[in-house]
């Protein structure tokens, strides 16, 4: 019995050590949290889902998400400030696209998880 308790304690110590060795810095954790916070707003998610089809201007993003142009522009600024989307000028239009493919992978996994009943 005592031997079993010692083995469990060693196992738990090994798990703590493994967790600590993989733990990002506090600054990195704060940045991760900020990204998740940015993604948690539904209108921003809609914008990103619209942009998953390719680059779009504000007018077409607004049409795709069913919002108003002012609100979409505001959300695009937040996404751009958090380096999740980027923009480029083409003539008089500014075209937006996803700058971080990892974010789209997270969104796709979240979509798949909606139908997961484990």
GROMACS .gro file of N, CA, C and O in nm:
model
  472
    1UNK      N    1   0.082  -0.119   0.000
    1UNK     CA    2   0.000   0.000   0.000
    1UNK      C    3   0.087   0.126   0.000
    1UNK      O    4   0.063   0.218  -0.075
    2UNK      N    5   0.189   0.127   0.086
    2UNK     CA    6   0.279   0.242   0.096
    2UNK      C    7   0.357   0.261  -0.034
    2UNK      O    8   0.381   0.373  -0.079
    3UNK      N    9   0.396   0.149  -0.095
    3UNK     CA   10   0.468   0.153  -0.223
    3UNK      C   11   0.380   0.215  -0.332
    3UNK      O   12   0.428   0.292  -0.414
    4UNK      N   13   0.252   0.183  -0.332
    4UNK     CA   14   0.157   0.238  -0.428
    4UNK      C   15   0.143   0.390  -0.411
    4UNK      O   16   0.140   0.463  -0.509
    5UNK      N   17   0.139   0.435  -0.288
    5UNK     CA   18   0.128   0.578  -0.258
    5UNK      C   19   0.253   0.651  -0.308
    5UNK      O   20   0.244   0.758  -0.368
    6UNK      N   21   0.370   0.591  -0.286
    6UNK     CA   22   0.495   0.651  -0.334
    6UNK      C   23   0.498   0.660  -0.486
    6UNK      O   24   0.542   0.760  -0.543
    7UNK      N   25   0.449   0.556  -0.553
    7UNK     CA   26   0.444   0.557  -0.699
    7UNK      C   27   0.351   0.666  -0.750
    7UNK      O   28   0.383   0.735  -0.847
    8UNK      N   29   0.238   0.681  -0.683
    8UNK     CA   30   0.143   0.787  -0.722
    8UNK      C   31   0.205   0.925  -0.704
    8UNK      O   32   0.191   1.013  -0.789
    9UNK      N   33   0.276   0.942  -0.593
    9UNK     CA   34   0.341   1.071  -0.565
    9UNK      C   35   0.447   1.101  -0.671
    9UNK      O   36   0.458   1.213  -0.719
   10UNK      N   37   0.526   1.000  -0.708
   10UNK     CA   38   0.628   1.017  -0.812
   10UNK      C   39   0.563   1.051  -0.946
   10UNK      O   40   0.612   1.138  -1.019
   11UNK      N   41   0.453   0.985  -0.975
   11UNK     CA   42   0.380   1.011  -1.100
   11UNK      C   43   0.330   1.155  -1.103
   11UNK      O   44   0.347   1.226  -1.202
   12UNK      N   45   0.273   1.200  -0.992
   12UNK     CA   46   0.220   1.336  -0.985
   12UNK      C   47   0.333   1.438  -0.995
   12UNK      O   48   0.319   1.541  -1.062
   13UNK      N   49   0.445   1.411  -0.931
   13UNK     CA   50   0.560   1.502  -0.939
   13UNK      C   51   0.611   1.511  -1.083
   13UNK      O   52   0.645   1.619  -1.131
   14UNK      N   53   0.613   1.399  -1.153
   14UNK     CA   54   0.656   1.397  -1.294
   14UNK      C   55   0.559   1.477  -1.380
   14UNK      O   56   0.601   1.551  -1.471
   15UNK      N   57   0.430   1.467  -1.351
   15UNK     CA   58   0.331   1.543  -1.428
   15UNK      C   59   0.344   1.693  -1.404
   15UNK      O   60   0.331   1.773  -1.495
   16UNK      N   61   0.368   1.731  -1.279
   16UNK     CA   62   0.388   1.873  -1.247
   16UNK      C   63   0.512   1.925  -1.319
   16UNK      O   64   0.510   2.033  -1.380
   17UNK      N   65   0.619   1.847  -1.317
   17UNK     CA   66   0.743   1.887  -1.385
   17UNK      C   67   0.718   1.904  -1.535
   17UNK      O   68   0.765   2.000  -1.596
   18UNK      N   69   0.643   1.812  -1.595
   18UNK     CA   70   0.611   1.819  -1.738
   18UNK      C   71   0.526   1.944  -1.768
   18UNK      O   72   0.551   2.014  -1.866
   19UNK      N   73   0.429   1.970  -1.681
   19UNK     CA   74   0.344   2.088  -1.700
   19UNK      C   75   0.426   2.215  -1.692
   19UNK      O   76   0.410   2.307  -1.774
   20UNK      N   77   0.515   2.223  -1.594
   20UNK     CA   78   0.600   2.341  -1.578
   20UNK      C   79   0.694   2.361  -1.696
   20UNK      O   80   0.719   2.474  -1.739
   21UNK      N   81   0.745   2.251  -1.750
   21UNK     CA   82   0.839   2.263  -1.862
   21UNK      C   83   0.772   2.311  -1.990
   21UNK      O   84   0.837   2.366  -2.078
   22UNK      N   85   0.641   2.291  -2.000
   22UNK     CA   86   0.566   2.331  -2.119
   22UNK      C   87   0.494   2.464  -2.102
   22UNK      O   88   0.433   2.514  -2.197
   23UNK      N   89   0.498   2.520  -1.982
   23UNK     CA   90   0.421   2.641  -1.952
   23UNK      C   91   0.484   2.762  -2.019
   23UNK      O   92   0.602   2.791  -2.000
   24UNK      N   93   0.405   2.835  -2.101
   24UNK     CA   94   0.457   2.958  -2.160
   24UNK      C   95   0.482   3.064  -2.052
   24UNK      O   96   0.433   3.052  -1.939
   25UNK      N   97   0.554   3.168  -2.089
   25UNK     CA   98   0.579   3.277  -1.995
   25UNK      C   99   0.449   3.350  -1.964
   25UNK      O  100   0.350   3.338  -2.038
   26UNK      N  101   0.447   3.426  -1.857
   26UNK     CA  102   0.328   3.503  -1.820
   26UNK      C  103   0.291   3.601  -1.930
   26UNK      O  104   0.171   3.621  -1.958
   27UNK      N  105   0.389   3.661  -1.996
   27UNK     CA  106   0.362   3.753  -2.107
   27UNK      C  107   0.294   3.680  -2.222
   27UNK      O  108   0.199   3.731  -2.282
   28UNK      N  109   0.343   3.561  -2.254
   28UNK     CA  110   0.283   3.482  -2.362
   28UNK      C  111   0.141   3.439  -2.326
   28UNK      O  112   0.052   3.442  -2.412
   29UNK      N  113   0.119   3.404  -2.202
   29UNK     CA  114  -0.016   3.365  -2.158
   29UNK      C  115  -0.110   3.485  -2.168
   29UNK      O  116  -0.224   3.471  -2.213
   30UNK      N  117  -0.062   3.602  -2.130
   30UNK     CA  118  -0.144   3.723  -2.140
   30UNK      C  119  -0.180   3.751  -2.286
   30UNK      O  120  -0.294   3.786  -2.318
   31UNK      N  121  -0.084   3.733  -2.376
   31UNK     CA  122  -0.111   3.755  -2.519
   31UNK      C  123  -0.211   3.653  -2.573
   31UNK      O  124  -0.301   3.686  -2.650
   32UNK      N  125  -0.197   3.528  -2.530
   32UNK     CA  126  -0.292   3.425  -2.571
   32UNK      C  127  -0.433   3.461  -2.524
   32UNK      O  128  -0.530   3.450  -2.600
   33UNK      N  129  -0.443   3.505  -2.399
   33UNK     CA  130  -0.573   3.544  -2.346
   33UNK      C  131  -0.633   3.660  -2.422
   33UNK      O  132  -0.754   3.661  -2.450
   34UNK      N  133  -0.550   3.756  -2.461
   34UNK     CA  134  -0.598   3.871  -2.538
   34UNK      C  135  -0.651   3.826  -2.674
   34UNK      O  136  -0.754   3.875  -2.722
   35UNK      N  137  -0.582   3.731  -2.735
   35UNK     CA  138  -0.629   3.679  -2.865
   35UNK      C  139  -0.763   3.610  -2.849
   35UNK      O  140  -0.854   3.629  -2.929
   36UNK      N  141  -0.776   3.525  -2.746
   36UNK     CA  142  -0.903   3.457  -2.723
   36UNK      C  143  -1.014   3.558  -2.696
   36UNK      O  144  -1.127   3.542  -2.743
   37UNK      N  145  -0.983   3.661  -2.619
   37UNK     CA  146  -1.083   3.765  -2.590
   37UNK      C  147  -1.127   3.834  -2.720
   37UNK      O  148  -1.246   3.857  -2.741
   38UNK      N  149  -1.031   3.862  -2.806
   38UNK     CA  150  -1.063   3.925  -2.934
   38UNK      C  151  -1.154   3.834  -3.017
   38UNK      O  152  -1.250   3.881  -3.078
   39UNK      N  153  -1.125   3.707  -3.018
   39UNK     CA  154  -1.203   3.612  -3.097
   39UNK      C  155  -1.339   3.582  -3.037
   39UNK      O  156  -1.427   3.532  -3.107
   40UNK      N  157  -1.359   3.612  -2.910
   40UNK     CA  158  -1.483   3.573  -2.843
   40UNK      C  159  -1.603   3.660  -2.880
   40UNK      O  160  -1.716   3.624  -2.850
   41UNK      N  161  -1.580   3.770  -2.946
   41UNK     CA  162  -1.690   3.861  -2.983
   41UNK      C  163  -1.756   3.808  -3.111
   41UNK      O  164  -1.689   3.790  -3.213
   42UNK      N  165  -1.887   3.779  -3.109
   42UNK     CA  166  -1.954   3.715  -3.224
   42UNK      C  167  -1.938   3.789  -3.357
   42UNK      O  168  -1.919   3.724  -3.460
   43UNK      N  169  -1.946   3.920  -3.358
   43UNK     CA  170  -1.935   3.989  -3.487
   43UNK      C  171  -1.794   3.975  -3.546
   43UNK      O  172  -1.777   3.967  -3.668
   44UNK      N  173  -1.693   3.967  -3.460
   44UNK     CA  174  -1.557   3.945  -3.510
   44UNK      C  175  -1.543   3.804  -3.567
   44UNK      O  176  -1.476   3.784  -3.668
   45UNK      N  177  -1.605   3.709  -3.500
   45UNK     CA  178  -1.603   3.572  -3.554
   45UNK      C  179  -1.668   3.567  -3.691
   45UNK      O  180  -1.618   3.502  -3.783
   46UNK      N  181  -1.781   3.636  -3.706
   46UNK     CA  182  -1.848   3.639  -3.836
   46UNK      C  183  -1.758   3.699  -3.942
   46UNK      O  184  -1.750   3.650  -4.055
   47UNK      N  185  -1.689   3.806  -3.907
   47UNK     CA  186  -1.597   3.870  -4.003
   47UNK      C  187  -1.489   3.772  -4.044
   47UNK      O  188  -1.458   3.757  -4.162
   48UNK      N  189  -1.431   3.703  -3.948
   48UNK     CA  190  -1.325   3.607  -3.979
   48UNK      C  191  -1.378   3.492  -4.064
   48UNK      O  192  -1.310   3.447  -4.157
   49UNK      N  193  -1.498   3.447  -4.035
   49UNK     CA  194  -1.557   3.341  -4.117
   49UNK      C  195  -1.580   3.390  -4.259
   49UNK      O  196  -1.559   3.316  -4.356
   50UNK      N  197  -1.623   3.515  -4.274
   50UNK     CA  198  -1.640   3.572  -4.408
   50UNK      C  199  -1.505   3.580  -4.480
   50UNK      O  200  -1.494   3.545  -4.598
   51UNK      N  201  -1.402   3.622  -4.408
   51UNK     CA  202  -1.269   3.634  -4.467
   51UNK      C  203  -1.204   3.499  -4.496
   51UNK      O  204  -1.106   3.492  -4.571
   52UNK      N  205  -1.257   3.393  -4.438
   52UNK     CA  206  -1.200   3.261  -4.465
   52UNK      C  207  -1.217   3.222  -4.611
   52UNK      O  208  -1.143   3.138  -4.663
   53UNK      N  209  -1.311   3.288  -4.681
   53UNK     CA  210  -1.331   3.262  -4.824
   53UNK      C  211  -1.233   3.341  -4.910
   53UNK      O  212  -1.223   3.318  -5.030
   54UNK      N  213  -1.162   3.436  -4.850
   54UNK     CA  214  -1.066   3.517  -4.924
   54UNK      C  215  -1.080   3.664  -4.890
   54UNK      O  216  -1.169   3.703  -4.814
   55UNK      N  217  -0.995   3.746  -4.949
   55UNK     CA  218  -0.993   3.887  -4.913
   55UNK      C  219  -1.118   3.959  -4.962
   55UNK      O  220  -1.174   3.926  -5.066
   56UNK      N  221  -1.162   4.053  -4.878
   56UNK     CA  222  -1.283   4.130  -4.906
   56UNK      C  223  -1.264   4.275  -4.862
   56UNK      O  224  -1.189   4.301  -4.768
   57UNK      N  225  -1.337   4.365  -4.925
   57UNK     CA  226  -1.340   4.504  -4.880
   57UNK      C  227  -1.448   4.518  -4.773
   57UNK      O  228  -1.531   4.428  -4.754
   58UNK      N  229  -1.448   4.632  -4.705
   58UNK     CA  230  -1.544   4.655  -4.595
   58UNK      C  231  -1.688   4.639  -4.644
   58UNK      O  232  -1.771   4.579  -4.576
   59UNK      N  233  -1.717   4.692  -4.762
   59UNK     CA  234  -1.853   4.684  -4.816
   59UNK      C  235  -1.899   4.539  -4.830
   59UNK      O  236  -2.009   4.503  -4.790
   60UNK      N  237  -1.812   4.454  -4.883
   60UNK     CA  238  -1.849   4.314  -4.902
   60UNK      C  239  -1.850   4.235  -4.770
   60UNK      O  240  -1.930   4.144  -4.753
   61UNK      N  241  -1.761   4.271  -4.678
   61UNK     CA  242  -1.765   4.208  -4.546
   61UNK      C  243  -1.898   4.241  -4.479
   61UNK      O  244  -1.965   4.154  -4.422
   62UNK      N  245  -1.937   4.369  -4.486
   62UNK     CA  246  -2.063   4.414  -4.427
   62UNK      C  247  -2.180   4.335  -4.484
   62UNK      O  248  -2.269   4.290  -4.411
   63UNK      N  249  -2.179   4.316  -4.615
   63UNK     CA  250  -2.285   4.239  -4.681
   63UNK      C  251  -2.283   4.094  -4.634
   63UNK      O  252  -2.388   4.035  -4.604
   64UNK      N  253  -2.164   4.036  -4.620
   64UNK     CA  254  -2.152   3.895  -4.580
   64UNK      C  255  -2.195   3.870  -4.436
   64UNK      O  256  -2.249   3.764  -4.405
   65UNK      N  257  -2.171   3.966  -4.347
   65UNK     CA  258  -2.202   3.945  -4.205
   65UNK      C  259  -2.334   4.007  -4.163
   65UNK      O  260  -2.380   3.984  -4.052
   66UNK      N  261  -2.393   4.086  -4.250
   66UNK     CA  262  -2.523   4.146  -4.219
   66UNK      C  263  -2.516   4.256  -4.114
   66UNK      O  264  -2.611   4.276  -4.040
   67UNK      N  265  -2.408   4.327  -4.109
   67UNK     CA  266  -2.394   4.436  -4.012
   67UNK      C  267  -2.404   4.571  -4.079
   67UNK      O  268  -2.451   4.582  -4.193
   68UNK      N  269  -2.360   4.673  -4.008
   68UNK     CA  270  -2.350   4.804  -4.072
   68UNK      C  271  -2.202   4.838  -4.087
   68UNK      O  272  -2.118   4.789  -4.012
   69UNK      N  273  -2.172   4.922  -4.184
   69UNK     CA  274  -2.033   4.947  -4.222
   69UNK      C  275  -1.951   5.006  -4.107
   69UNK      O  276  -1.836   4.970  -4.088
   70UNK      N  277  -2.011   5.093  -4.028
   70UNK     CA  278  -1.938   5.154  -3.917
   70UNK      C  279  -1.897   5.048  -3.814
   70UNK      O  280  -1.783   5.047  -3.768
   71UNK      N  281  -1.990   4.960  -3.780
   71UNK     CA  282  -1.961   4.855  -3.682
   71UNK      C  283  -1.856   4.758  -3.736
   71UNK      O  284  -1.764   4.716  -3.664
   72UNK      N  285  -1.868   4.722  -3.863
   72UNK     CA  286  -1.771   4.630  -3.923
   72UNK      C  287  -1.633   4.694  -3.924
   72UNK      O  288  -1.533   4.630  -3.890
   73UNK      N  289  -1.625   4.821  -3.960
   73UNK     CA  290  -1.496   4.892  -3.961
   73UNK      C  291  -1.434   4.892  -3.822
   73UNK      O  292  -1.313   4.873  -3.807
   74UNK      N  293  -1.517   4.916  -3.721
   74UNK     CA  294  -1.467   4.916  -3.583
   74UNK      C  295  -1.410   4.779  -3.545
   74UNK      O  296  -1.302   4.769  -3.486
   75UNK      N  297  -1.482   4.672  -3.579
   75UNK     CA  298  -1.437   4.537  -3.546
   75UNK      C  299  -1.312   4.500  -3.627
   75UNK      O  300  -1.222   4.433  -3.574
   76UNK      N  301  -1.305   4.546  -3.751
   76UNK     CA  302  -1.185   4.520  -3.832
   76UNK      C  303  -1.063   4.587  -3.770
   76UNK      O  304  -0.954   4.530  -3.770
   77UNK      N  305  -1.082   4.707  -3.714
   77UNK     CA  306  -0.970   4.776  -3.649
   77UNK      C  307  -0.920   4.693  -3.531
   77UNK      O  308  -0.800   4.676  -3.511
   78UNK      N  309  -1.012   4.641  -3.452
   78UNK     CA  310  -0.974   4.558  -3.337
   78UNK      C  311  -0.898   4.433  -3.384
   78UNK      O  312  -0.795   4.397  -3.328
   79UNK      N  313  -0.948   4.368  -3.488
   79UNK     CA  314  -0.882   4.250  -3.542
   79UNK      C  315  -0.744   4.284  -3.598
   79UNK      O  316  -0.648   4.209  -3.580
   80UNK      N  317  -0.734   4.399  -3.662
   80UNK     CA  318  -0.606   4.443  -3.717
   80UNK      C  319  -0.508   4.478  -3.605
   80UNK      O  320  -0.390   4.441  -3.610
   81UNK      N  321  -0.556   4.549  -3.502
   81UNK     CA  322  -0.470   4.585  -3.388
   81UNK      C  323  -0.414   4.462  -3.318
   81UNK      O  324  -0.306   4.467  -3.259
   82UNK      N  325  -0.488   4.353  -3.324
   82UNK     CA  326  -0.445   4.227  -3.261
   82UNK      C  327  -0.375   4.134  -3.360
   82UNK      O  328  -0.357   4.015  -3.331
   83UNK      N  329  -0.340   4.188  -3.476
   83UNK     CA  330  -0.263   4.116  -3.579
   83UNK      C  331  -0.332   3.988  -3.626
   83UNK      O  332  -0.267   3.889  -3.660
   84UNK      N  333  -0.466   3.990  -3.628
   84UNK     CA  334  -0.541   3.874  -3.674
   84UNK      C  335  -0.581   3.893  -3.821
   84UNK      O  336  -0.591   3.797  -3.895
   85UNK      N  337  -0.605   4.018  -3.861
   85UNK     CA  338  -0.628   4.049  -4.002
   85UNK      C  339  -0.527   4.153  -4.048
   85UNK      O  340  -0.466   4.224  -3.967
   86UNK      N  341  -0.509   4.159  -4.178
   86UNK     CA  342  -0.422   4.260  -4.240
   86UNK      C  343  -0.500   4.322  -4.355
   86UNK      O  344  -0.604   4.270  -4.396
   87UNK      N  345  -0.450   4.433  -4.404
   87UNK     CA  346  -0.516   4.498  -4.516
   87UNK      C  347  -0.414   4.546  -4.617
   87UNK      O  348  -0.296   4.560  -4.586
   88UNK      N  349  -0.464   4.566  -4.737
   88UNK     CA  350  -0.381   4.624  -4.843
   88UNK      C  351  -0.471   4.709  -4.931
   88UNK      O  352  -0.591   4.685  -4.942
   89UNK      N  353  -0.412   4.809  -4.991
   89UNK     CA  354  -0.487   4.900  -5.078
   89UNK      C  355  -0.480   4.849  -5.221
   89UNK      O  356  -0.376   4.809  -5.270
   90UNK      N  357  -0.596   4.851  -5.286
   90UNK     CA  358  -0.604   4.820  -5.428
   90UNK      C  359  -0.691   4.929  -5.491
   90UNK      O  360  -0.814   4.925  -5.480
   91UNK      N  361  -0.624   5.027  -5.552
   91UNK     CA  362  -0.698   5.142  -5.604
   91UNK      C  363  -0.759   5.220  -5.489
   91UNK      O  364  -0.689   5.258  -5.396
   92UNK      N  365  -0.891   5.239  -5.495
   92UNK     CA  366  -0.960   5.313  -5.389
   92UNK      C  367  -1.009   5.223  -5.276
   92UNK      O  368  -1.054   5.270  -5.173
   93UNK      N  369  -1.000   5.093  -5.297
   93UNK     CA  370  -1.052   4.998  -5.197
   93UNK      C  371  -0.940   4.948  -5.107
   93UNK      O  372  -0.826   4.932  -5.148
   94UNK      N  373  -0.978   4.920  -4.984
   94UNK     CA  374  -0.888   4.853  -4.891
   94UNK      C  375  -0.942   4.711  -4.873
   94UNK      O  376  -1.059   4.692  -4.837
   95UNK      N  377  -0.857   4.615  -4.902
   95UNK     CA  378  -0.896   4.475  -4.894
   95UNK      C  379  -0.839   4.413  -4.767
   95UNK      O  380  -0.722   4.432  -4.735
   96UNK      N  381  -0.923   4.339  -4.697
   96UNK     CA  382  -0.885   4.275  -4.572
   96UNK      C  383  -0.872   4.125  -4.593
   96UNK      O  384  -0.945   4.065  -4.673
   97UNK      N  385  -0.779   4.065  -4.520
   97UNK     CA  386  -0.761   3.921  -4.524
   97UNK      C  387  -0.710   3.875  -4.387
   97UNK      O  388  -0.664   3.955  -4.306
   98UNK      N  389  -0.720   3.746  -4.365
   98UNK     CA  390  -0.673   3.687  -4.239
   98UNK      C  391  -0.520   3.683  -4.244
   98UNK      O  392  -0.462   3.637  -4.341
   99UNK      N  393  -0.456   3.735  -4.141
   99UNK     CA  394  -0.310   3.736  -4.138
   99UNK      C  395  -0.253   3.621  -4.054
   99UNK      O  396  -0.134   3.596  -4.060
  100UNK      N  397  -0.335   3.555  -3.978
  100UNK     CA  398  -0.289   3.449  -3.891
  100UNK      C  399  -0.369   3.322  -3.918
  100UNK      O  400  -0.480   3.305  -3.868
  101UNK      N  401  -0.312   3.233  -3.999
  101UNK     CA  402  -0.382   3.109  -4.036
  101UNK      C  403  -0.413   3.022  -3.915
  101UNK      O  404  -0.511   2.948  -3.915
  102UNK      N  405  -0.333   3.034  -3.810
  102UNK     CA  406  -0.358   2.955  -3.689
  102UNK      C  407  -0.493   2.989  -3.628
  102UNK      O  408  -0.562   2.902  -3.574
  103UNK      N  409  -0.531   3.114  -3.636
  103UNK     CA  410  -0.661   3.157  -3.582
  103UNK      C  411  -0.774   3.086  -3.656
  103UNK      O  412  -0.870   3.039  -3.595
  104UNK      N  413  -0.759   3.074  -3.787
  104UNK     CA  414  -0.864   3.006  -3.864
  104UNK      C  415  -0.869   2.858  -3.830
  104UNK      O  416  -0.978   2.799  -3.830
  105UNK      N  417  -0.756   2.799  -3.799
  105UNK     CA  418  -0.756   2.658  -3.757
  105UNK      C  419  -0.832   2.645  -3.625
  105UNK      O  420  -0.913   2.553  -3.609
  106UNK      N  421  -0.810   2.738  -3.533
  106UNK     CA  422  -0.883   2.734  -3.405
  106UNK      C  423  -1.033   2.749  -3.428
  106UNK      O  424  -1.114   2.680  -3.364
  107UNK      N  425  -1.072   2.837  -3.519
  107UNK     CA  426  -1.214   2.860  -3.548
  107UNK      C  427  -1.274   2.734  -3.611
  107UNK      O  428  -1.385   2.693  -3.577
  108UNK      N  429  -1.201   2.672  -3.703
  108UNK     CA  430  -1.249   2.549  -3.765
  108UNK      C  431  -1.267   2.438  -3.661
  108UNK      O  432  -1.366   2.365  -3.664
  109UNK      N  433  -1.173   2.426  -3.570
  109UNK     CA  434  -1.184   2.324  -3.464
  109UNK      C  435  -1.306   2.355  -3.376
  109UNK      O  436  -1.382   2.265  -3.339
  110UNK      N  437  -1.328   2.483  -3.346
  110UNK     CA  438  -1.444   2.522  -3.266
  110UNK      C  439  -1.574   2.487  -3.339
  110UNK      O  440  -1.670   2.439  -3.277
  111UNK      N  441  -1.578   2.510  -3.469
  111UNK     CA  442  -1.697   2.474  -3.548
  111UNK      C  443  -1.722   2.324  -3.543
  111UNK      O  444  -1.836   2.280  -3.524
  112UNK      N  445  -1.615   2.246  -3.560
  112UNK     CA  446  -1.629   2.100  -3.553
  112UNK      C  447  -1.677   2.057  -3.415
  112UNK      O  448  -1.756   1.964  -3.403
  113UNK      N  449  -1.629   2.125  -3.313
  113UNK     CA  450  -1.665   2.088  -3.175
  113UNK      C  451  -1.812   2.115  -3.145
  113UNK      O  452  -1.868   2.054  -3.055
  114UNK      N  453  -1.877   2.203  -3.221
  114UNK     CA  454  -2.019   2.230  -3.199
  114UNK      C  455  -2.103   2.104  -3.210
  114UNK      O  456  -2.205   2.090  -3.144
  115UNK      N  457  -2.061   2.012  -3.294
  115UNK     CA  458  -2.137   1.888  -3.317
  115UNK      C  459  -2.080   1.769  -3.242
  115UNK      O  460  -2.121   1.656  -3.263
  116UNK      N  461  -1.985   1.795  -3.153
  116UNK     CA  462  -1.922   1.688  -3.076
  116UNK      C  463  -2.003   1.665  -2.948
  116UNK      O  464  -2.027   1.758  -2.872
  117UNK      N  465  -2.043   1.543  -2.926
  117UNK     CA  466  -2.125   1.513  -2.809
  117UNK      C  467  -2.056   1.414  -2.716
  117UNK      O  468  -2.117   1.327  -2.658
  118UNK      N  469  -1.926   1.431  -2.702
  118UNK     CA  470  -1.849   1.341  -2.615
  118UNK      C  471  -1.865   1.381  -2.471
  118UNK      O  472  -1.872   1.491  -2.433
   0.00000   0.00000   0.00000
